Amino acid sequence: MCGIVGFVGDQQAAPVLLEGLRQMEYRGYDSAGVAVRSEAKGLQIRKSKGRLQTLADLTHGGADLEGTLGIGHTRWATHGEPNDINAHPHVSGDGKIALVHNGIIENYLELKEQLTRQGVAFTSETDTEVVAHLLRFHYQECGNMLEAVGRCLRRIEGSYAFGIICSDYPNALIAARKDSPLIIGFGEGENFIASDATAIIRHTRDVAYMNDGEIAVLTAQSVDVFDDELNPLEKAHSRIDWDAASAEKGGFPHFMFKEILEQPEAVHKTISPRIREGRVVLDDIQFTADYVQSLSRIYMVACGSAYHAGVVGKYTWEKLLRRPVEVALASEFRYSEPLVDEHTLVIAISQSGETLDTMAALREAKRLGGRTLAICNAVGSSIAREAGDVLYTWAGPEIAVATSKGYSTQLAALNLVGLYLADLLGTVEKQEYDRMLAELQTLPEKMRTYLVNFEDTKYFASRFFHHDSIFFIGRNLDYAMGLEGSLKLKEISYIHSEAYASGELKHGTISLIEPGTLVVALGTCGALFEKAMSNVVEVKARGATVLAVTTESYRQRMEKIADGVLAVPETHPLLQPSLSIVPLQLFAYYVALQRGCDIDKPRNLAKSVTVE
Ligand code: G6P
C-alpha cells in the first residue's frame, strides 16, 4: 500500500527519495511521485503512473531535480484511478506547498465543497488534494507553516501520515501522523521520514516512531516533535535491529522464494529464546494463573493469512486450554458488537502491525474492557505499541506481498502462547506438555528436511499449473491449512481457488467437481486420515484429479488413490500445520512461476493494508 519517504540534508534529495521508494515497491503501488525544493527552481514535482522505473527514467534517476529537501510517494489508489494527476505529491493552488499522504481523509467531500465555494480549483479526484489547499488556506491565514499544519489537522477526519514541504521553508520537512505509520530517521547532518523502515535503513537505524496526533519538523541538523496542540515533546529513539541485507533478495529469484526458505531459521528464532529448562518462558507477557483462570473467552482477530493462523490457533488452543476460542476477521469483529469484557483476552495477529482493520479491532477490544495481546513481526509497529502486551515473532523483514515466514512464525508464537496458557491453567498433562514442547523445538529441522528436496512439488506444479479452478479440502487443522494454501495460490497465481471443510463437500461443492477438476486434498491429521481418504475417493469418483498432502507415514496409502502425493515429516498432531504449509507455499510459488506471474508484487494486492 502507499509509501512515504522524505529527506532533508546536504546531498541531492531526489536520488535518495527514489531509492527509498524502490525499497518500498514490495508494498504494492500503482503510481509514484516526488517533490523537491531548490533555491533556484522552487518546488519541482514529477509523478507518473505505473512502475517506479518510469519516474526514475523521467528524472534520470533523480539527477534532473535540484535540491536537498524533498518528499516521495508510491500510491495505491483509493480515491480516483491510478494516473499521473492523482499520483502524489499534491500541490496547493499557489504552487508553494507540496504534500504526500497515506490514509484516507473521510470528510474530504465536505472540505472540498467549502474550498470550492472559496474559489479553489481542484485538478485531481483524490482526497489528498483537499489537504494541500486547506493547508494553503491556513498558511495564508496565520503565516506560519507549523501553526497551519496544526489548524489543518484539527479540521480533517480520517487517517493520515503526511510528508509536507513548502517553498517558503527551504530547510524544513514537516511530518504528521494519525492511524497510519510514520517513522523519523536520524542521520548525520541529514534526517528522514518514512512510512516503512526499509526505505531508510541504508542511511540510518536510529529511528523514532511517531504517535497519533504528533507533528514533526525536521531540518538537516534538528528534529522537533510536537503534540496536536503544538507543545514540544521528547521522543525516545529506537534502534532497528535488522540490516539492509535482510531486506535484499541476495541472489534469490524472488523474495517469496527466499522467505519460504528462511522459515526454519525464522521459526527457530521465534521459539528458541522462549524455551528454558523444559518450559515456555514468556518474558514479554505478564499473565498470572488467576487472570488466566478468570478468562471466559478468547478472541483471535486478524486479516488474510494472519486470520488463517488464527484459525489454526482456535483448533489448537481449544484442545490445549479447554476454553472457548473464537477467531474473527478483524474487519467483521469491529462492527459486530463483539462480546468482550474484562474476562476476555483478545489476540491481534499481524505481521506488519499496521493493518488498519486489525488495529481498529484491537481498539474496539480495549474500549470494551478486554485485555489485549498482539502477535506482531514489525517491532515498534502501531498494533505492537497499542496492545496491552506484545509477543514478537522474529521473522525479520518480510518483503514478498504473499506472506510465508510471517505466517509460520505466527503459528510458532501461537503454539508457544497456547502451551504457556495451558501450563498456567493446568489443562495439559505434563507428559503431553513435554512431548509437544520437544516437537516444537524440532520443527525448524523438520522444515529443513522438506526444504532441501522439493523436486516433487516443482514437478506437480508443472503438471497442474494450467488449471483454472482448484479446490482445497481437509478437516480440522487440515481445513485450516487448506484455507492458507488456497489463499497463497490465488494471491500469486491468479487461479480461482476455494478451500472447503471436507464434511461440507456434499452440501454443495461436490456439484462443482467434474472430470479433470484439481482437488488438493489435505490428510495430515492421523486421527482423521481414514475420513480424508474417503473424501479423496468421493471426488475421484466424480472424475477429480487429486494432489494429496499427507505425512510420510501415510504416503504409500495415499499414493494408491491420489494422482500425486506431497509428503511432509511427521510431528505432534497440533504442530503438523507448521510442516504441511511448506509444500502448499512452494506449490503456489511454482505454479505462479510457470504462469509467468509477478510473484513478489501480485496485481491489486498490498503488503500492508492500511486503509479499511
Ligand atoms: C495483506 C497481505 C497478507 C497478510 C494480510 C494481513 O493482505 O498481503 O499477506 O496476511 O495483509 O497482514 P498483517 O500484516 O496484518 O499480518
PDB file of C-alpha atoms in Angstrom, residues 272 274-281 419 423 430 433-438 441:
ATOM      1  CA  SER A 272      14.237 -20.924  20.977  1.00  0.00           C
ATOM      2  CA  ARG A 274      11.359 -18.657  24.827  1.00  0.00           C
ATOM      3  CA  ILE A 275      12.013 -22.211  25.913  1.00  0.00           C
ATOM      4  CA  ARG A 276      14.130 -22.599  29.015  1.00  0.00           C
ATOM      5  CA  GLU A 277      14.676 -25.664  31.143  1.00  0.00           C
ATOM      6  CA  GLY A 278      11.819 -27.531  29.549  1.00  0.00           C
ATOM      7  CA  ARG A 279       9.268 -24.732  29.954  1.00  0.00           C
ATOM      8  CA  VAL A 280       7.825 -21.979  27.839  1.00  0.00           C
ATOM      9  CA  VAL A 281       9.025 -18.726  29.389  1.00  0.00           C
ATOM     10  CA  LEU A 419       1.323 -24.032  25.790  1.00  0.00           C
ATOM     11  CA  ASP A 423       0.512 -24.655  31.723  1.00  0.00           C
ATOM     12  CA  LYS A 430       2.923 -32.999  31.941  1.00  0.00           C
ATOM     13  CA  TYR A 433       3.297 -30.793  27.511  1.00  0.00           C
ATOM     14  CA  ASP A 434       6.826 -32.196  27.352  1.00  0.00           C
ATOM     15  CA  ARG A 435       6.114 -34.073  24.139  1.00  0.00           C
ATOM     16  CA  MET A 436       4.672 -31.031  22.420  1.00  0.00           C
ATOM     17  CA  LEU A 437       7.475 -28.772  23.593  1.00  0.00           C
ATOM     18  CA  ALA A 438      10.109 -31.219  22.374  1.00  0.00           C
ATOM     19  CA  GLN A 441      11.863 -27.428  19.051  1.00  0.00           C
TER      20      GLN A 441
END
